[in-house]
Short mmCIF file of C-alpha atoms in Angstrom, two decimals:
data_model
loop_
_atom_site.label_atom_id
_atom_site.label_comp_id
_atom_site.label_asym_id
_atom_site.label_seq_id
_atom_site.Cartn_x
_atom_site.Cartn_y
_atom_site.Cartn_z
CA MET A 1 7.18 -15.34 -2.97
CA LEU A 2 4.05 -15.03 -0.83
CA SER A 3 1.87 -15.36 -3.89
CA THR A 4 2.88 -19.06 -4.16
CA VAL A 5 1.38 -19.97 -0.73
CA SER A 6 -1.52 -22.31 -1.52
CA GLU A 7 -5.06 -21.06 -1.39
CA ARG A 8 -6.01 -23.70 1.20
CA LYS A 9 -3.43 -22.32 3.62
CA MET A 10 -4.44 -18.74 2.97
CA HIS A 11 -7.97 -19.70 3.53
CA VAL A 12 -7.22 -20.88 6.98
CA ILE A 13 -5.21 -17.67 7.71
CA ARG A 14 -8.14 -15.59 6.49
CA TRP A 15 -10.53 -17.32 8.77
CA VAL A 16 -8.29 -16.79 11.76
CA ILE A 17 -7.85 -13.06 10.97
CA PHE A 18 -11.62 -12.69 10.32
CA ILE A 19 -12.53 -14.27 13.59
CA ALA A 20 -10.07 -12.00 15.49
CA TRP A 21 -11.69 -9.10 13.50
CA GLY A 22 -15.19 -10.22 14.72
CA VAL A 23 -13.96 -10.43 18.33
CA LEU A 24 -12.48 -6.97 18.03
CA ILE A 25 -15.77 -5.57 16.71
CA ALA A 26 -17.77 -7.36 19.41
CA SER A 27 -15.54 -5.89 22.07
CA LEU A 28 -16.29 -2.42 20.86
CA PHE A 29 -19.86 -2.93 22.05
CA TYR A 30 -19.28 -4.89 25.23
CA ASP A 31 -15.98 -5.36 27.01
CA PRO A 32 -16.02 -5.35 30.94
CA PHE A 33 -12.72 -7.09 31.23
CA THR A 34 -9.77 -5.33 29.52
CA ALA A 35 -9.87 -1.89 31.23
CA VAL A 36 -7.96 -3.30 34.14
CA LEU A 37 -5.01 -3.98 31.74
CA THR A 38 -4.51 -0.24 31.18
CA HIS A 39 -4.38 0.86 34.84
CA PRO A 40 -0.81 0.95 36.33
CA GLY A 41 -2.26 0.89 39.89
CA SER A 42 -4.16 -2.46 39.51
CA ASP A 43 -3.22 -4.80 42.31
CA TRP A 44 -3.19 -7.98 40.19
CA VAL A 45 -1.85 -6.59 36.95
CA GLY A 46 1.07 -4.67 38.43
CA ASP A 47 3.56 -3.55 35.83
CA TRP A 48 3.61 -6.62 33.72
CA SER A 49 0.96 -5.45 31.13
CA SER A 50 2.43 -3.74 28.09
CA LEU A 51 -0.87 -1.85 27.81
CA THR A 52 -0.47 -0.04 31.15
CA ASP A 53 -1.03 3.74 30.59
CA ARG A 54 1.08 6.18 32.70
CA SER A 55 -1.19 8.98 31.60
CA LEU A 56 -3.93 7.68 33.89
CA VAL A 57 -1.84 8.21 36.96
CA LEU A 58 -1.19 11.81 36.10
CA ALA A 59 -4.72 12.50 34.89
CA GLN A 60 -5.62 14.89 37.66
CA ASP A 61 -2.23 16.61 38.09
CA PRO A 62 -2.42 19.99 36.35
CA THR A 63 1.40 20.17 36.19
CA ALA A 64 1.85 16.73 34.60
CA CYS A 65 -1.45 15.69 32.92
CA VAL A 66 -2.15 15.62 29.20
CA MET A 67 -3.48 19.07 28.32
CA VAL A 68 -6.25 19.71 25.88
CA GLN A 69 -7.10 23.37 25.24
CA GLY A 70 -5.52 24.37 28.53
CA LYS A 71 -7.34 21.68 30.67
CA CYS A 72 -6.44 18.15 31.77
CA ALA A 73 -7.82 15.57 29.35
CA ASP A 74 -10.89 13.71 30.70
CA ILE A 75 -9.62 10.17 30.87
CA ALA A 76 -10.14 6.97 32.94
CA PRO A 77 -9.22 3.28 32.75
CA TYR A 78 -10.61 2.12 29.41
CA PRO A 79 -11.23 -1.01 27.30
CA ILE A 80 -8.41 -1.61 24.89
CA ALA A 81 -10.22 -2.11 21.51
CA THR A 82 -9.82 1.36 20.02
CA ARG A 83 -6.18 1.61 21.17
CA VAL A 84 -5.45 -1.83 19.67
CA PHE A 85 -7.18 -0.97 16.32
CA TRP A 86 -5.65 2.52 15.79
CA GLY A 87 -2.32 1.93 17.46
CA MET A 88 -1.53 -1.61 16.21
CA VAL A 89 -3.78 -2.92 13.45
CA VAL A 90 -3.76 0.15 11.20
CA PRO A 91 0.07 0.63 11.37
CA SER A 92 0.61 -2.96 10.75
CA ALA A 93 -1.48 -2.93 7.56
CA ILE A 94 0.57 0.07 6.18
CA PHE A 95 3.82 -1.83 6.96
CA VAL A 96 2.61 -4.97 5.34
CA VAL A 97 1.54 -3.19 2.13
CA LEU A 98 4.81 -1.46 1.53
CA VAL A 99 7.06 -4.34 2.67
CA LEU A 100 5.28 -7.59 1.86
CA GLY A 101 3.31 -6.02 -1.02
CA HIS A 102 -0.41 -6.00 -1.91
CA GLU A 103 -0.07 -9.67 -3.04
CA PHE A 104 0.06 -10.64 0.63
CA TRP A 105 -2.28 -8.01 2.07
CA ARG A 106 -5.19 -8.64 -0.34
CA ARG A 107 -5.03 -12.37 0.29
CA ILE A 108 -5.48 -11.80 4.01
CA CYS A 109 -7.60 -8.62 4.19
CA PRO A 110 -10.81 -9.34 6.23
CA LEU A 111 -12.75 -6.82 4.12
CA TYR A 112 -11.88 -8.78 0.92
CA PHE A 113 -12.63 -12.07 2.65
CA PHE A 114 -16.18 -10.86 3.70
CA SER A 115 -16.76 -9.17 0.31
CA GLN A 116 -16.59 -12.64 -1.39
CA LEU A 117 -19.67 -13.81 0.58
CA PRO A 118 -21.95 -13.43 -2.48
CA ARG A 119 -19.53 -15.54 -4.47
CA ALA A 120 -19.37 -18.18 -1.78
CA LEU A 121 -23.21 -18.27 -1.91
CA GLY A 122 -23.13 -18.87 -5.57
CA LEU A 123 -24.77 -15.53 -6.45
CA GLN A 124 -24.13 -13.98 -9.86
CA PRO A 125 -23.28 -10.26 -10.18
CA LEU A 126 -26.42 -8.17 -10.78
CA LEU A 127 -24.66 -5.56 -12.94
CA ASN A 128 -21.85 -5.40 -15.48
CA ILE A 129 -19.01 -3.12 -14.31
CA GLU A 130 -18.11 -2.46 -17.92
CA LYS A 131 -21.34 -0.43 -18.35
CA ASN A 132 -20.61 1.84 -15.45
CA ILE A 133 -18.17 4.06 -17.32
CA TRP A 134 -18.45 6.89 -14.75
CA LEU A 135 -17.34 4.60 -11.88
CA LYS A 136 -14.44 3.18 -13.85
CA GLU A 137 -13.27 6.64 -14.81
CA ASN A 138 -13.69 8.37 -11.44
CA HIS A 139 -13.09 5.65 -8.90
CA LEU A 140 -9.80 7.15 -7.61
CA ARG A 141 -11.59 10.41 -6.92
CA ILE A 142 -14.39 8.49 -5.22
CA GLN A 143 -11.90 6.57 -3.04
CA PHE A 144 -10.10 9.76 -2.14
CA VAL A 145 -13.26 11.48 -1.04
CA LEU A 146 -14.33 8.45 0.99
CA PHE A 147 -10.88 8.35 2.65
CA LEU A 148 -11.21 12.09 3.52
CA LEU A 149 -14.59 11.51 5.07
CA GLY A 150 -13.25 8.50 6.95
CA ILE A 151 -10.28 10.25 8.64
CA SER A 152 -12.61 13.25 9.40
CA ALA A 153 -15.01 10.80 11.13
CA ARG A 154 -12.03 9.23 12.86
CA ILE A 155 -10.85 12.50 14.48
CA LEU A 156 -14.40 13.66 15.30
CA LEU A 157 -15.88 10.44 16.67
CA ILE A 158 -14.61 7.00 15.92
CA ASN A 159 -11.14 7.52 17.48
CA SER A 160 -12.48 7.09 20.91
CA VAL A 161 -16.23 6.24 20.78
CA ARG A 162 -16.13 2.47 20.68
CA PRO A 163 -19.77 1.86 19.53
CA ALA A 164 -19.33 4.34 16.76
CA LEU A 165 -16.20 2.54 15.57
CA GLY A 166 -18.00 -0.76 15.83
CA VAL A 167 -20.88 0.51 13.61
CA PHE A 168 -18.43 1.98 11.16
CA LEU A 169 -16.56 -1.40 10.72
CA ILE A 170 -19.85 -3.34 10.38
CA VAL A 171 -21.22 -0.90 7.71
CA THR A 172 -17.89 -1.21 5.85
CA LEU A 173 -18.16 -4.93 5.86
CA LEU A 174 -21.71 -4.79 4.53
CA ALA A 175 -20.76 -2.25 1.89
CA ALA A 176 -17.95 -4.45 0.65
CA ALA A 177 -20.27 -7.42 0.21
CA GLY A 178 -22.90 -5.18 -1.37
CA VAL A 179 -20.56 -3.86 -4.03
CA VAL A 180 -19.38 -7.31 -4.96
CA ALA A 181 -22.92 -8.55 -5.06
CA LEU A 182 -23.54 -5.89 -7.73
CA TYR A 183 -20.37 -6.10 -9.80
CA GLY A 184 -18.64 -9.37 -8.80
CA GLY A 185 -14.89 -10.12 -8.58
CA ARG A 186 -12.93 -7.67 -6.46
CA SER A 187 -14.97 -4.64 -7.54
CA TRP A 188 -14.99 -3.36 -3.90
CA CYS A 189 -11.18 -3.50 -3.72
CA HIS A 190 -10.69 -1.86 -7.15
CA TYR A 191 -13.25 0.84 -7.26
CA VAL A 192 -14.65 1.74 -3.87
CA CYS A 193 -12.49 0.75 -0.85
CA PRO A 194 -10.64 3.68 0.62
CA PHE A 195 -7.81 1.50 1.71
CA GLY A 196 -7.45 0.37 -1.88
CA MET A 197 -6.41 3.90 -2.63
CA VAL A 198 -3.75 3.67 0.21
CA GLN A 199 -2.53 0.42 -1.33
CA THR A 200 -2.06 2.27 -4.70
CA VAL A 201 0.07 4.85 -2.90
CA PHE A 202 2.24 2.56 -0.85
CA THR A 203 2.70 -0.25 -3.38
CA GLY A 204 3.90 1.97 -6.23
CA PRO A 205 5.07 -0.32 -9.08
CA ARG A 206 5.37 -3.14 -6.52
CA GLY A 207 6.02 -3.71 -2.78
CA LEU A 208 9.48 -4.43 -1.50
CA LEU A 209 8.97 -8.23 -1.49
CA ASP A 210 6.33 -8.39 -4.28
CA SER A 211 6.93 -11.03 -6.99
CA LYS A 212 7.40 -10.09 -10.66
CA ALA A 213 4.14 -11.11 -12.19
CA HIS A 214 5.04 -9.79 -15.64
CA THR A 215 7.97 -12.29 -15.94
CA ALA A 216 5.86 -15.34 -14.93
CA LYS A 217 5.06 -18.04 -17.39
CA PRO A 218 1.95 -17.63 -19.54
CA PHE A 219 -1.29 -18.56 -17.74
CA SER A 220 0.32 -18.52 -14.43
CA VAL A 221 -1.64 -17.72 -11.19
CA THR A 222 0.17 -14.61 -10.11
CA GLN A 223 0.27 -12.23 -7.06
CA SER A 224 -3.11 -11.88 -5.34
CA MET A 225 -5.37 -12.73 -8.28
CA CYS A 226 -8.59 -14.50 -7.69
CA ARG A 227 -8.04 -18.23 -7.73
CA THR A 228 -9.64 -21.50 -7.17
CA GLU A 229 -7.99 -24.63 -5.86
CA THR A 230 -8.27 -28.05 -7.44
CA ASP A 231 -6.31 -30.43 -5.29
CA GLY A 232 -4.97 -28.11 -2.55
CA SER A 233 -1.57 -27.45 -4.16
CA ASN A 234 -0.68 -24.12 -5.65
CA SER A 235 0.63 -25.84 -8.78
CA ARG A 236 -2.89 -27.08 -9.59
CA GLU A 237 -4.68 -23.76 -8.63
CA GLN A 238 -6.62 -22.06 -11.39
CA SER A 239 -7.46 -18.38 -12.06
CA GLY A 240 -10.87 -17.43 -10.79
CA CYS A 241 -10.68 -14.03 -12.42
CA VAL A 242 -14.06 -12.57 -13.76
CA SER A 243 -12.41 -9.60 -15.50
CA CYS A 244 -13.92 -6.92 -13.23
CA LYS A 245 -11.11 -4.59 -14.10
CA ALA A 246 -8.55 -4.18 -17.00
CA SER A 247 -4.93 -4.01 -15.98
CA CYS A 248 -5.84 -5.59 -12.67
CA MET A 249 -3.55 -4.86 -9.72
CA ASP A 250 -4.11 -8.29 -8.35
CA ILE A 251 -2.84 -9.98 -11.52
CA ASP A 252 0.13 -7.62 -12.20
CA SER A 253 0.70 -4.68 -9.87
CA GLU A 254 3.34 -3.00 -11.94
CA GLY A 255 1.42 -3.31 -15.17
CA SER A 256 -1.58 -1.68 -13.41
CA TYR A 257 0.74 1.03 -12.05
CA TRP A 258 2.09 2.09 -15.52
CA SER A 259 -1.28 1.85 -17.21
CA GLY A 260 -2.85 4.07 -14.60
CA LEU A 261 -0.04 6.64 -14.29
CA TYR A 262 -2.02 9.30 -16.11
CA LYS A 263 -5.49 8.18 -14.96
CA PRO A 264 -7.91 10.93 -13.87
CA GLY A 265 -7.46 11.45 -10.09
CA ARG A 266 -4.11 9.70 -9.92
CA GLN A 267 -2.15 12.79 -9.03
CA MET A 268 -4.83 13.85 -6.44
CA VAL A 269 -4.53 10.53 -4.76
CA GLN A 270 -0.78 10.49 -4.63
CA TYR A 271 -0.12 14.10 -3.75
CA GLY A 272 -3.30 14.57 -1.67
CA TYR A 273 -2.72 11.52 0.45
CA LEU A 274 0.59 13.02 1.61
CA GLY A 275 -1.27 16.16 2.53
CA LEU A 276 -3.94 14.24 4.47
CA VAL A 277 -1.26 12.38 6.44
CA VAL A 278 0.42 15.60 7.45
CA GLY A 279 -2.87 17.38 8.03
CA TYR A 280 -4.17 14.52 10.20
CA PHE A 281 -1.20 14.65 12.56
CA ALA A 282 -1.03 18.43 12.52
CA TYR A 283 -4.63 18.79 13.53
CA TYR A 284 -4.08 17.34 17.01
CA TRP A 285 -1.65 20.21 17.72
CA LEU A 286 -4.04 22.82 16.22
CA TYR A 287 -6.83 21.37 18.36
CA ALA A 288 -5.12 20.78 21.70
CA GLY A 289 -2.39 23.38 21.54
CA ASN A 290 0.39 20.94 22.12
CA PHE A 291 2.09 17.82 20.71
CA GLY A 292 1.76 15.84 23.92
CA TYR A 293 -1.91 15.28 23.25
CA TYR A 294 -1.14 13.12 20.14
CA PHE A 295 1.92 11.40 21.46
CA SER A 296 0.14 10.34 24.60
CA GLY A 297 -2.54 8.45 22.65
CA VAL A 298 -5.37 9.74 24.86
CA TRP A 299 -7.33 10.64 21.81
CA SER A 300 -8.05 6.92 21.34
CA TYR A 301 -10.00 6.70 24.67
CA GLU A 302 -10.79 10.18 26.02
CA ARG A 303 -14.38 10.85 27.04
CA GLY A 304 -16.68 13.56 25.74
CA ALA A 305 -16.01 13.20 22.00
CA ILE A 306 -19.63 13.70 21.19
CA ALA A 307 -19.99 16.80 23.31
CA ASN A 308 -16.88 18.26 21.79
CA LEU A 309 -18.23 18.17 18.21
CA PHE A 310 -19.51 21.75 18.74
CA SER A 311 -16.72 23.05 20.91
CA PRO A 312 -13.84 25.23 19.57
CA GLY A 313 -11.97 23.31 16.85
CA PHE A 314 -8.71 25.22 17.22
CA TYR A 315 -6.58 26.28 20.25
CA LEU A 316 -3.55 28.42 19.21
CA PHE A 317 -1.12 30.14 21.53
CA GLY A 318 -3.38 29.85 24.47
CA HIS A 319 -6.57 31.10 22.77
CA GLU A 320 -9.70 29.27 21.51
CA ILE A 321 -10.64 30.01 17.94
CA TRP A 322 -14.37 29.58 17.58
CA VAL A 323 -14.68 27.39 14.49
CA VAL A 324 -16.63 24.34 15.74
CA LYS A 325 -14.70 21.08 15.67
CA LEU A 326 -17.22 19.59 13.27
CA VAL A 327 -16.21 22.14 10.65
CA ALA A 328 -12.53 22.61 11.72
CA VAL A 329 -11.58 19.00 11.08
CA PRO A 330 -12.51 18.56 7.40
CA LEU A 331 -11.52 22.22 6.75
CA THR A 332 -7.97 21.47 7.98
CA LEU A 333 -7.64 18.20 6.11
CA ILE A 334 -8.88 19.78 2.75
CA ALA A 335 -6.48 22.63 3.18
CA PHE A 336 -3.50 20.41 3.72
CA ALA A 337 -4.48 18.08 0.88
CA ALA A 338 -4.92 21.06 -1.51
CA THR A 339 -1.55 22.59 -0.39
CA SER A 340 0.20 19.26 -0.92
CA CYS A 341 -1.27 18.83 -4.35
CA TRP A 342 -0.17 22.27 -5.42
CA LEU A 343 3.26 21.95 -4.06
CA CYS A 344 3.90 18.48 -5.49
CA THR A 345 2.50 19.45 -8.88
CA LEU A 346 4.86 22.44 -8.94
CA LEU A 347 7.79 20.20 -7.92
CA GLU A 348 6.89 17.69 -10.65
CA LEU A 349 6.67 20.35 -13.34
CA ARG A 350 9.94 21.80 -12.33
CA TYR A 351 11.61 18.39 -12.27
CA ARG A 352 10.13 17.54 -15.65
CA GLY A 353 11.47 20.78 -17.14
CA TRP A 354 14.98 19.95 -15.75
CA LEU A 355 14.79 16.50 -17.24
CA LYS A 356 13.81 17.89 -20.69
CA SER A 357 16.66 20.38 -20.48
CA LYS A 358 19.05 17.40 -20.07
CA GLY A 359 17.58 15.71 -23.11
CA VAL A 360 16.04 12.79 -21.05
CA ALA A 361 13.51 10.75 -22.96
CA ASN A 362 10.01 10.26 -21.53
CA ALA A 363 10.46 13.17 -19.12
CA LYS A 364 6.85 13.36 -18.26
CA GLU A 365 6.61 9.68 -17.27
CA LYS A 366 9.88 9.75 -15.35
CA SER A 367 8.99 12.96 -13.45
CA LEU A 368 5.57 11.68 -12.38
CA HIS A 369 6.96 8.30 -11.31
CA ARG A 370 9.80 9.70 -9.33
CA VAL A 371 7.76 12.47 -7.56
CA PHE A 372 5.18 9.80 -6.79
CA SER A 373 7.82 7.65 -5.25
CA VAL A 374 9.22 10.47 -3.11
CA CYS A 375 5.72 11.20 -1.88
CA THR A 376 5.22 7.53 -0.84
CA PHE A 377 8.62 7.46 0.89
CA THR A 378 7.84 10.69 2.74
CA ALA A 379 4.24 9.62 3.77
CA PHE A 380 5.55 6.16 5.02
CA ASN A 381 8.26 7.67 7.16
CA ALA A 382 6.03 10.47 8.47
CA PHE A 383 3.46 7.86 9.44
CA PHE A 384 5.82 5.80 11.49
CA VAL A 385 8.19 8.51 12.81
CA TYR A 386 5.20 10.63 14.06
CA GLY A 387 2.07 8.73 13.60
CA GLY A 388 3.13 5.52 15.37
CA ARG A 389 4.62 7.26 18.47
CA PRO A 390 1.70 6.65 20.95
CA GLU A 391 2.51 2.94 21.06
CA ILE A 392 6.17 3.04 20.16
CA ASN A 393 6.71 5.43 23.16
CA GLN A 394 5.74 2.62 25.47
CA TRP A 395 8.67 0.49 24.33
CA PRO A 396 12.25 0.51 25.73
CA VAL A 397 14.50 3.03 24.17
CA PHE A 398 16.64 0.48 22.38
CA ALA A 399 13.46 -1.02 20.82
CA GLN A 400 12.28 2.37 19.69
CA LEU A 401 15.58 3.09 18.02
CA GLY A 402 15.69 -0.31 16.42
CA PHE A 403 12.21 0.04 14.99
CA GLN A 404 12.91 3.48 13.52
CA GLY A 405 16.09 2.13 11.98
CA LEU A 406 14.06 -0.71 10.43
CA ILE A 407 11.57 1.85 9.01
CA ALA A 408 14.45 3.85 7.44
CA VAL A 409 16.00 0.78 5.90
CA VAL A 410 12.87 -0.74 4.36
CA SER A 411 11.63 2.58 3.03
CA GLY A 412 15.13 3.35 1.63
CA LEU A 413 15.33 -0.03 -0.06
CA TRP A 414 11.87 0.41 -1.44
CA LEU A 415 12.85 3.86 -2.91
CA GLN A 416 16.06 2.61 -4.36
CA ARG A 417 14.35 -0.34 -5.98
CA THR A 418 11.53 1.86 -7.41
CA TRP A 419 13.59 4.88 -8.54
CA GLU A 420 14.92 3.60 -11.88
CA ARG A 421 11.86 1.67 -12.91
CA SER A 422 10.17 2.74 -16.12
CA ARG A 423 7.51 1.56 -18.45
CA ALA A 424 10.12 0.65 -21.10
CA VAL A 425 12.03 -1.53 -18.58
CA TYR A 426 8.78 -3.16 -17.52
CA GLU A 427 7.73 -3.98 -21.07
CA GLN A 428 11.21 -5.36 -21.89
CA GLU A 429 11.12 -7.59 -18.92
CA SER A 430 7.52 -8.72 -19.67
CA GLN A 431 8.78 -10.04 -22.99
CA SER A 432 11.56 -12.15 -21.53
CA GLU A 433 9.58 -15.33 -21.22
CA LYS A 434 8.37 -15.04 -24.78
CA LEU A 435 11.91 -14.52 -25.89
CA ARG A 436 13.16 -17.53 -24.07
CA SER A 437 10.51 -19.73 -25.54
CA ARG A 438 11.31 -18.39 -29.07
CA LEU A 439 14.94 -19.10 -28.71
CA LYS A 440 14.45 -22.61 -27.38
CA LYS A 441 12.53 -23.40 -30.63
CA LEU A 442 15.59 -22.78 -32.79
CA PRO A 443 16.80 -26.32 -33.55
CA THR A 444 20.24 -25.54 -34.82
CA LEU A 445 21.43 -23.42 -31.85
CA ASP A 446 22.85 -24.37 -28.54
CA LEU A 447 24.11 -22.17 -25.66
CA ILE A 448 27.48 -23.15 -24.38
CA ASP A 449 28.37 -20.78 -21.57
CA SER A 450 24.93 -20.56 -20.03
CA GLY A 451 21.37 -21.73 -20.60
CA VAL A 452 18.54 -19.59 -21.95
CA GLU A 453 17.07 -19.45 -18.44
CA ASP A 454 20.17 -17.72 -17.06
CA LEU A 455 20.29 -14.86 -19.60
CA GLY A 456 19.39 -11.41 -18.63
CA VAL A 457 16.70 -9.25 -20.37
CA GLU A 458 19.15 -7.29 -22.45
CA ALA A 459 20.95 -10.43 -23.65
CA LEU A 460 17.66 -12.05 -24.62
CA ASP A 461 16.64 -8.96 -26.61
CA VAL A 462 19.93 -9.08 -28.65
CA LEU A 463 19.80 -12.81 -29.13
CA ASP A 464 16.16 -12.50 -30.43
CA LYS A 465 17.27 -9.94 -33.00
CA VAL A 466 20.46 -11.52 -34.09
CA LEU A 467 20.00 -15.34 -34.14
CA PRO A 468 16.98 -15.71 -36.37
CA ASN A 469 18.98 -14.03 -39.15
CA VAL A 470 21.84 -16.50 -38.91
CA VAL A 471 21.82 -18.87 -41.94
CA ILE A 472 23.58 -22.22 -41.71
CA SER A 473 24.52 -23.82 -45.02
CA PRO A 474 23.81 -27.54 -45.43
CA GLU A 475 27.50 -28.08 -46.22
CA GLU A 476 28.64 -26.78 -42.80
CA SER A 477 29.82 -29.57 -40.65
CA GLN A 478 32.37 -27.65 -38.52
CA VAL A 479 31.24 -25.95 -35.42
CA LYS A 480 31.58 -22.18 -35.43
CA ALA A 481 31.17 -19.80 -32.48
CA ILE A 482 29.47 -16.44 -32.39
CA THR A 483 30.31 -14.13 -29.62
CA LEU A 484 27.74 -11.50 -28.56
CA PRO A 485 28.79 -7.81 -28.39
CA LYS A 486 30.07 -6.85 -24.99
CA THR A 487 27.72 -4.06 -24.61
CA ILE A 488 24.37 -2.86 -25.97
CA VAL A 489 23.14 0.66 -26.05
CA ARG A 490 19.73 1.66 -24.55
CA ARG A 491 17.63 4.65 -25.55
CA GLU A 492 19.21 6.57 -22.68
CA ARG A 493 22.59 5.79 -24.44
CA LYS A 494 23.94 4.11 -21.32
CA GLU A 495 26.19 1.11 -21.92
CA ILE A 496 25.20 -2.02 -20.07
CA PRO A 497 27.78 -4.82 -19.92
CA LEU A 498 26.70 -8.31 -21.05
CA PRO A 499 28.08 -11.71 -20.24
CA LYS A 500 30.48 -13.08 -22.91
CA THR A 501 27.98 -15.74 -23.86
CA GLN A 502 28.83 -17.83 -26.88
CA ILE A 503 26.47 -19.54 -29.14
CA ARG A 504 27.54 -22.39 -31.43
CA LYS A 505 25.98 -23.61 -34.49
CA ARG A 506 25.55 -27.31 -34.81
CA LYS A 507 24.56 -29.58 -37.60
#
C-alpha cells in the first residue's frame, strides 16, 4: 500500500507540497496578480478560467445579488488564496484521510514536515512526554477545544481576511515545531494538532485503503511510522520511532483505535465533531438569513469582516437579533456540539441496551464502535454534500453528480468495511503471523492443499490448537491424513466455513 513508498520519494513529495504551502502563505500577504482570474468580465481571461465568479457580476443587483442580513454582500474581484485554501485544500485533506488513510496523509502533511525541523537540526527533546501525565490523559479534550477555537476564528475572521489567515498558518507551523522541540517524535500530531483529532474521527479503525499494520511481520516499518532510510529503498528503511506515544496511530492505527476507545474525551471528540460540522454550516444561515450566502462562497472573500465582529450575529425571519457576532459564533458552535453529544450518547445507550437484550457479547464496545462509525459516515457526507458546494457548484452538472456519487460510494464502502470490526477480530488477526511462524517450525507436518501463508485467521487458530497435540509414533511409516473440521464456532456462535485443508504426517 502507500506505506511501502520509499522515504526518499516521500521526502521529495513533502518538499513539493511544503513549497506550494509556502507560496500560498506568501500570497495571503501579497498577491496583485490573481484577482483578474475571478472576474467574468475580464477582457483577456474571458470564460476560460475555472475561478470566474458569477456573483461578482450580480453584486449590485438587489434582485439577484447574494444577500446578507437583507443587503447585498460587499464583494469585489479578489485574490484567490483564501478560496483555494478553504474550498480546495481543506476538503482534499478530509477526502485523503478517509479514503487513502492517515498513513498517506501524515507522510505528506506540511505541518508534520515542518514540525520535524528540530529533529533535522539534531536537537534533542527538552522534556520527557511520559512525565506530562495531564497532557497524555487530556489531549483529546485539548485538541477539541483548539479545533472549536479554530473554526470560530475561521467564521469570524480568517475565512476572508487574507493576512489573518497567513498569520494563523505561520503561528501553527511555529507551534508544531515548538511542541516537537519540547517532546520530540510526533508529539504535535498526537497531542496538540487540532487536525489530529479530525484524523481520529475520519480514520476510525483504519482508512479505506490503509494497510493492515497488525498483520505485518515483526519489526516491520508500518503505516506512517517515523522512519530513517539507509540505502533509499523501503526494504532497508529502519524505524525512527522515539516512543513519544504508546499505541501509536502511526505504527498501527487500528491498535490505537481500540486502545483509545474508552479514553477520556473520546466520545466528546466523536460526537462533538459531528455537532461542530452541522453547527458550522448552520451558522451561515443563522447569520445571513438564507442558504445562498454559504453556497455562493462569498464568505471566503467578502469585505468588512473586522467591522462585522460587533454587528448583529443572527438574522432570522427578516429581523436582526442583537447578539454580537463575536459572541454568537462560539455560542452557536458550543450549542450544536453539546446537542450532538447528548443525542449521540442517548442513541449509543439505547443501542447498547438493545444489544444486551439480544445477548450480544461486548455490547458496550460494539455500541460505541458502531455509533462512532455512523457519526463519521454522517459527518463525511454532510461535509461534501453541503460543505463542498461553493466549489462543486462551479462544475458542470454531470461532474457534480459524479462527484456526489463517488462520495456516497467511498463512504458506504468505508462504513461496510468498518461495521463488523471488533477488538477480538483485531487481536485474532494480529496473532496470525506468530501462528504461521509457529506452524512452520513443526518438522513433521506438511500442508498439502495449501501453504501456511494462504490460510485464513480462523484456520490458523484451529491448527495452532490441534497440531501441537498430534503425536507421531516412531514406528509410523505410512502417511495419514487429518482433515480439519468444516466449521468453527466463534463467541457470537456464528459458523464460519473453513477450506477443506488436509495435513499429512510424514516421517
